[in-house]
């Protein structure tokens, strides 16, 4: 992989590679979050722009997992459910995630996959909506959603008798009416990286008498979410993207304190029972976020996520957001400067307020382009048919990474349009 | 903790502590599975009879998990989904479990909790039954089941419109009729340790036109199951009990090759899609066991289970069963010999053919009794109201452990009935 060597240039807006390199170096030097990269175990030579698929390994994880396996499991055995705090870990880790998404304690529980939790909360949300008003049998679903949310929403609608109505987020306000029970939306579009206005759309749904369920997979850990302030009803989020919990780390569920004790969820198991060790034949739902648990949590994956959250101890989310926008803006500037005109089409909005923490673009042969970049040590990902997606995890991504990736991509695009490098 | 020192006695049937100790020592010496204990990281001083709640730590796990975390996650990052075989791990680990439960390859997938999988397969099984014959809307559920199975079965019945009929396994044959769609049964009762006749009950259900769903939580890894031979339709099993996968290790789902391509499961997510990376808006179910996946698997927990399965490489399940029965029989013999008459009531059948791999008994103040034993380094567990439960994991439990536990329990029971030790 070719690394760009920064050079001094007179004009900060110089759009030569050298000029861009100087801007990257200056931005990295000034970055108040730069020191956080040391808390991740990343190869210096790798440009990793796929933290929105799998977050990098926090240095706090390996030693903690060794302790969990060798001491808590090996020595403590079954006693660790009590003595090592395994039993309460779903609620305890949930309370650690809470400040990252603007939630007061007691509203988040961690466990199972995002998909399972979309199903759980869609059914619970539809039941709550119909319970308040029997006419509210419609489920409005973001038609641009990550497919699994759509599949599970369809299954939930089919099982509860609700009517599924696909709807683009931009049309939501016009589609809300007195039949709308629940609205399932993505905070950031997994494909384009477009950020939707969570407070405004939540307020619109609430104003129309509907409940909201937000999928925060591409926002939690990348930007401030503000669930409580926006009066969101329900949310799910991913543990393995910007929260760096490890491959397939469990997801999290949020239910507002107003709503949670009225929720009737379909995956009611022994761990969501009011007296889980009572082994009662009749189900009685626990109070609080515990009501959203099901079976025995996958402790190794859960405690990896727990350890991974250490990195957030003193992090200011406003700073994270500033850096995220600066990184994605800089990446787009680099592409504008370096890639042949017309060789790509940007899918991600250029306006700061409409952008999450990724940049997506369309180009010919996107799969082959991303494979070429991977061979050069620049990791992003491909989404069919022709989308190249680059995620900028603000805790460990550097401005120089953005430039290196844009330069490598531009070189690749230039080669494909038959223009040799000067 | 007091360890019993084996002494030679003339008569092998001597029921003094010394006589029992000699029998234990002889049985341990003759045990063809004794060497397997070295493949577990167990404290020598601990008598661990709770492998039916959480299996002991296999020595193969820590180094493998280190590799998964530090190399596959840390170095490989997102590429490990492809390069380290993460993507196919649910099917691959399923195929490793298959011979332990008598299943040909391609019928088992690993992931999510037992509870989630009970829900998944109950809904899928009910739909398959009604699909064949619309009258078959009844779900017969083992009324003695671990509560979570009952809760999830109730949720599945409610969502699909099926009628839930609780039924004791001993009454099953009389309760089957042409309305029975699906039968949900436990192979071994979690509380009493009673083993039900899986081939006979499966044949009865099949003969009556019903599908079967077996919960193997307390049999997989403890005794031969023979799913294919018995023509079982559906099954779930636990990864963290006798399979030693670690705390909350994922469960497994079995669907017979005859049935699997007709299954319509409620937790259909992107990982069970025919083209998971196609990101298609419409759901199309994958072929084979993959159809029973949902979202991203919790890789650390899953690969811990994978590593834990190494211990089974050359293990003969018939030998496992022989040792399991010998251990539980010996434990009961020790209690008969050492505990005051009338101080406990055995819940587990004495007949070999009706016993799983645990011994359960009722006594006064069972909770306090088990706490006393724990302080002495004898770990079993308590189930309300007054059940003491001792699991005998045949791969690492010794006959001397059975005697030490029975002796400690008898001493405790003797103290409670006011009879001092001679």
Short mmCIF file of C-alpha atoms in Angstrom, two decimals, chain A residues 55-289:
data_model
loop_
_atom_site.label_atom_id
_atom_site.label_comp_id
_atom_site.label_asym_id
_atom_site.label_seq_id
_atom_site.Cartn_x
_atom_site.Cartn_y
_atom_site.Cartn_z
CA UNK A 55 -15.40 -2.25 14.88
CA UNK A 56 -11.68 -2.61 15.60
CA UNK A 57 -10.38 -4.55 18.61
CA UNK A 58 -10.11 -2.41 21.74
CA UNK A 59 -6.97 -3.20 23.73
CA UNK A 60 -9.12 -3.66 26.84
CA UNK A 61 -10.81 -6.75 25.43
CA UNK A 62 -8.20 -9.56 25.26
CA UNK A 63 -7.12 -9.44 28.90
CA UNK A 64 -10.67 -9.08 30.14
CA UNK A 65 -11.83 -12.05 28.05
CA UNK A 66 -8.94 -14.12 29.37
CA UNK A 67 -10.13 -13.33 32.89
CA UNK A 68 -13.73 -14.21 32.02
CA UNK A 69 -12.73 -17.53 30.47
CA UNK A 70 -9.94 -18.69 32.76
CA UNK A 71 -11.08 -17.27 36.10
CA UNK A 72 -14.82 -16.66 35.96
CA UNK A 73 -15.72 -19.71 33.89
CA UNK A 74 -12.77 -21.97 34.72
CA UNK A 75 -12.58 -21.33 38.46
CA UNK A 76 -15.96 -19.85 39.32
CA UNK A 77 -18.04 -22.10 37.08
CA UNK A 78 -21.77 -21.87 37.76
CA UNK A 79 -21.12 -19.60 40.77
CA UNK A 80 -20.07 -16.80 38.41
CA UNK A 81 -23.67 -16.18 37.40
CA UNK A 82 -23.98 -14.79 40.92
CA UNK A 83 -20.43 -13.90 42.00
CA UNK A 84 -19.07 -12.40 38.77
CA UNK A 85 -22.22 -10.47 37.94
CA UNK A 86 -23.06 -12.46 34.82
CA UNK A 87 -26.76 -12.56 35.62
CA UNK A 88 -27.23 -8.78 35.60
CA UNK A 89 -24.78 -8.12 32.76
CA UNK A 90 -27.52 -7.44 30.15
CA UNK A 91 -28.89 -4.58 32.26
CA UNK A 92 -25.49 -3.40 33.51
CA UNK A 93 -23.97 -3.21 30.02
CA UNK A 94 -27.20 -1.58 28.85
CA UNK A 95 -26.71 1.15 31.42
CA UNK A 96 -23.18 1.68 30.09
CA UNK A 97 -24.54 2.16 26.56
CA UNK A 98 -27.32 4.46 27.77
CA UNK A 99 -25.30 7.72 27.88
CA UNK A 100 -24.02 7.06 24.35
CA UNK A 101 -27.57 7.19 23.01
CA UNK A 102 -28.98 9.80 25.36
CA UNK A 103 -30.93 7.47 27.62
CA UNK A 104 -31.33 7.55 31.37
CA UNK A 105 -30.44 4.28 33.17
CA UNK A 106 -32.87 1.38 33.34
CA UNK A 107 -34.13 1.56 29.77
CA UNK A 108 -31.62 -0.56 27.85
CA UNK A 109 -30.90 -4.25 27.94
CA UNK A 110 -28.24 -6.04 25.87
CA UNK A 111 -28.64 -9.43 24.24
CA UNK A 112 -29.48 -11.38 21.07
CA UNK A 113 -28.99 -10.05 17.56
CA UNK A 114 -30.29 -6.80 16.10
CA UNK A 115 -32.62 -8.86 13.90
CA UNK A 116 -34.13 -10.74 16.84
CA UNK A 117 -34.61 -7.45 18.66
CA UNK A 118 -36.29 -5.81 15.67
CA UNK A 119 -38.80 -8.67 15.74
CA UNK A 120 -39.22 -8.45 19.51
CA UNK A 121 -39.84 -4.71 19.57
CA UNK A 122 -41.96 -4.61 16.42
CA UNK A 123 -44.41 -7.11 17.86
CA UNK A 124 -44.33 -5.42 21.27
CA UNK A 125 -44.77 -1.98 19.70
CA UNK A 126 -47.68 -3.08 17.51
CA UNK A 127 -49.41 -4.63 20.50
CA UNK A 128 -48.89 -1.49 22.56
CA UNK A 129 -50.28 0.67 19.75
CA UNK A 130 -53.37 -1.48 19.23
CA UNK A 131 -53.80 -1.70 22.99
CA UNK A 132 -54.17 2.08 23.14
CA UNK A 133 -56.35 2.34 20.03
CA UNK A 134 -57.66 -0.74 18.19
CA UNK A 135 -57.72 1.14 14.84
CA UNK A 136 -53.94 1.51 14.85
CA UNK A 137 -53.06 -1.65 12.97
CA UNK A 138 -50.58 -0.24 10.47
CA UNK A 139 -46.83 -0.67 10.62
CA UNK A 140 -44.95 1.94 8.61
CA UNK A 141 -41.52 0.64 7.66
CA UNK A 142 -38.63 2.56 6.19
CA UNK A 143 -38.52 1.15 2.68
CA UNK A 144 -34.78 1.86 2.42
CA UNK A 145 -34.02 -0.20 5.48
CA UNK A 146 -31.34 -2.84 5.92
CA UNK A 147 -33.22 -5.84 4.54
CA UNK A 148 -33.33 -7.85 7.76
CA UNK A 149 -35.42 -5.15 9.43
CA UNK A 150 -37.90 -5.41 6.60
CA UNK A 151 -38.02 -9.21 6.71
CA UNK A 152 -38.59 -9.25 10.46
CA UNK A 153 -41.12 -6.44 10.29
CA UNK A 154 -43.01 -8.46 7.71
CA UNK A 155 -42.95 -11.51 9.95
CA UNK A 156 -44.13 -9.43 12.91
CA UNK A 157 -46.97 -7.92 10.88
CA UNK A 158 -48.03 -11.32 9.59
CA UNK A 159 -48.11 -12.83 13.08
CA UNK A 160 -49.94 -9.94 14.71
CA UNK A 161 -52.33 -9.20 11.86
CA UNK A 162 -50.89 -5.73 11.30
CA UNK A 163 -50.65 -4.20 7.85
CA UNK A 164 -47.14 -3.42 6.68
CA UNK A 165 -46.80 -0.17 4.75
CA UNK A 166 -43.40 0.54 3.15
CA UNK A 167 -42.61 4.21 3.26
CA UNK A 168 -39.60 6.35 2.43
CA UNK A 169 -38.49 8.36 5.48
CA UNK A 170 -38.89 11.57 3.47
CA UNK A 171 -42.59 10.75 2.96
CA UNK A 172 -43.27 9.71 6.52
CA UNK A 173 -45.00 12.86 7.67
CA UNK A 174 -47.53 12.60 4.85
CA UNK A 175 -48.17 8.91 5.46
CA UNK A 176 -49.01 9.14 9.14
CA UNK A 177 -52.69 8.89 9.98
CA UNK A 178 -54.99 7.47 12.60
CA UNK A 179 -54.36 3.90 11.43
CA UNK A 180 -50.61 4.17 12.03
CA UNK A 181 -49.64 2.13 15.08
CA UNK A 182 -45.86 1.86 14.85
CA UNK A 183 -43.16 3.41 12.70
CA UNK A 184 -39.90 1.49 12.16
CA UNK A 185 -37.12 3.75 10.93
CA UNK A 186 -33.36 3.75 10.50
CA UNK A 187 -31.43 6.61 12.00
CA UNK A 188 -28.75 6.30 9.31
CA UNK A 189 -29.35 4.52 6.00
CA UNK A 190 -26.97 1.51 5.91
CA UNK A 191 -26.40 1.98 2.21
CA UNK A 192 -26.25 5.70 1.48
CA UNK A 193 -25.19 6.90 4.91
CA UNK A 194 -28.03 9.43 4.96
CA UNK A 195 -28.93 10.59 8.46
CA UNK A 196 -32.61 11.07 9.17
CA UNK A 197 -33.95 13.69 11.54
CA UNK A 198 -34.77 11.56 14.54
CA UNK A 199 -36.22 14.30 16.74
CA UNK A 200 -38.46 15.67 13.97
CA UNK A 201 -39.71 12.32 12.70
CA UNK A 202 -40.28 11.07 16.24
CA UNK A 203 -42.24 14.21 17.07
CA UNK A 204 -44.30 13.82 13.90
CA UNK A 205 -45.14 10.20 14.69
CA UNK A 206 -45.94 11.04 18.29
CA UNK A 207 -48.07 13.96 17.18
CA UNK A 208 -50.03 11.60 14.94
CA UNK A 209 -50.53 9.17 17.83
CA UNK A 210 -48.06 6.53 16.62
CA UNK A 211 -45.19 4.84 18.43
CA UNK A 212 -41.63 4.90 17.08
CA UNK A 213 -39.03 2.16 16.81
CA UNK A 214 -35.62 3.37 15.66
CA UNK A 215 -32.78 1.21 14.40
CA UNK A 216 -29.57 2.87 15.60
CA UNK A 217 -27.17 0.35 14.05
CA UNK A 218 -25.33 3.03 12.07
CA UNK A 219 -25.55 5.85 14.59
CA UNK A 220 -24.91 4.52 18.11
CA UNK A 221 -21.30 5.36 18.88
CA UNK A 222 -20.92 7.56 15.80
CA UNK A 223 -23.02 10.57 16.74
CA UNK A 224 -25.27 11.82 19.57
CA UNK A 225 -28.69 10.15 19.42
CA UNK A 226 -30.72 11.73 22.21
CA UNK A 227 -33.39 9.06 22.68
CA UNK A 228 -34.92 10.43 25.87
CA UNK A 229 -34.94 14.04 24.76
CA UNK A 230 -36.66 13.12 21.48
CA UNK A 231 -39.20 10.98 23.35
CA UNK A 232 -38.43 7.91 21.28
CA UNK A 233 -40.52 4.92 22.36
CA UNK A 234 -38.40 1.96 21.26
CA UNK A 235 -34.99 1.45 19.69
CA UNK A 236 -32.51 -1.24 18.77
CA UNK A 237 -28.81 -0.86 18.15
CA UNK A 238 -25.80 -2.88 17.16
CA UNK A 239 -22.96 -3.89 19.48
CA UNK A 240 -20.31 -4.69 16.88
CA UNK A 241 -20.16 -1.59 14.68
CA UNK A 242 -19.23 1.73 16.32
CA UNK A 243 -19.40 0.16 19.80
CA UNK A 244 -16.57 -2.25 18.88
CA UNK A 245 -17.95 -5.18 20.85
CA UNK A 246 -16.49 -7.86 18.59
CA UNK A 247 -17.83 -10.05 15.79
CA UNK A 248 -21.55 -10.60 16.30
CA UNK A 249 -21.53 -8.81 19.66
CA UNK A 250 -25.05 -8.71 21.08
CA UNK A 251 -27.41 -5.91 20.15
CA UNK A 252 -29.25 -3.64 22.54
CA UNK A 253 -32.93 -2.81 23.07
CA UNK A 254 -34.25 0.47 24.41
CA UNK A 255 -37.76 0.92 25.74
CA UNK A 256 -38.71 4.25 27.28
CA UNK A 257 -39.50 4.11 30.97
CA UNK A 258 -43.03 5.34 30.18
CA UNK A 259 -43.74 2.37 27.97
CA UNK A 260 -41.67 -0.54 29.21
CA UNK A 261 -43.97 -1.88 31.90
CA UNK A 262 -46.81 -2.06 29.39
CA UNK A 263 -44.84 -4.02 26.80
CA UNK A 264 -46.01 -7.49 25.82
CA UNK A 265 -43.12 -9.03 23.92
CA UNK A 266 -43.25 -12.25 21.90
CA UNK A 267 -39.93 -13.71 23.05
CA UNK A 268 -40.85 -13.87 26.71
CA UNK A 269 -38.51 -16.43 28.28
CA UNK A 270 -37.26 -17.34 31.70
CA UNK A 271 -34.80 -14.43 31.82
CA UNK A 272 -37.59 -11.87 31.37
CA UNK A 273 -39.75 -13.47 34.06
CA UNK A 274 -40.46 -11.54 37.26
CA UNK A 275 -38.99 -14.47 39.25
CA UNK A 276 -36.63 -16.30 36.87
CA UNK A 277 -35.48 -18.85 39.43
CA UNK A 278 -38.99 -19.48 40.69
CA UNK A 279 -39.55 -21.80 37.71
CA UNK A 280 -43.22 -20.87 37.71
CA UNK A 281 -45.42 -22.52 35.09
CA UNK A 282 -47.16 -19.21 34.33
CA UNK A 283 -45.33 -16.32 32.72
CA UNK A 284 -45.19 -13.06 34.66
CA UNK A 285 -43.20 -10.30 32.99
CA UNK A 286 -40.41 -8.59 34.92
CA UNK A 287 -40.48 -4.85 35.44
CA UNK A 288 -38.17 -2.53 33.57
CA UNK A 289 -35.81 -3.30 30.73
#
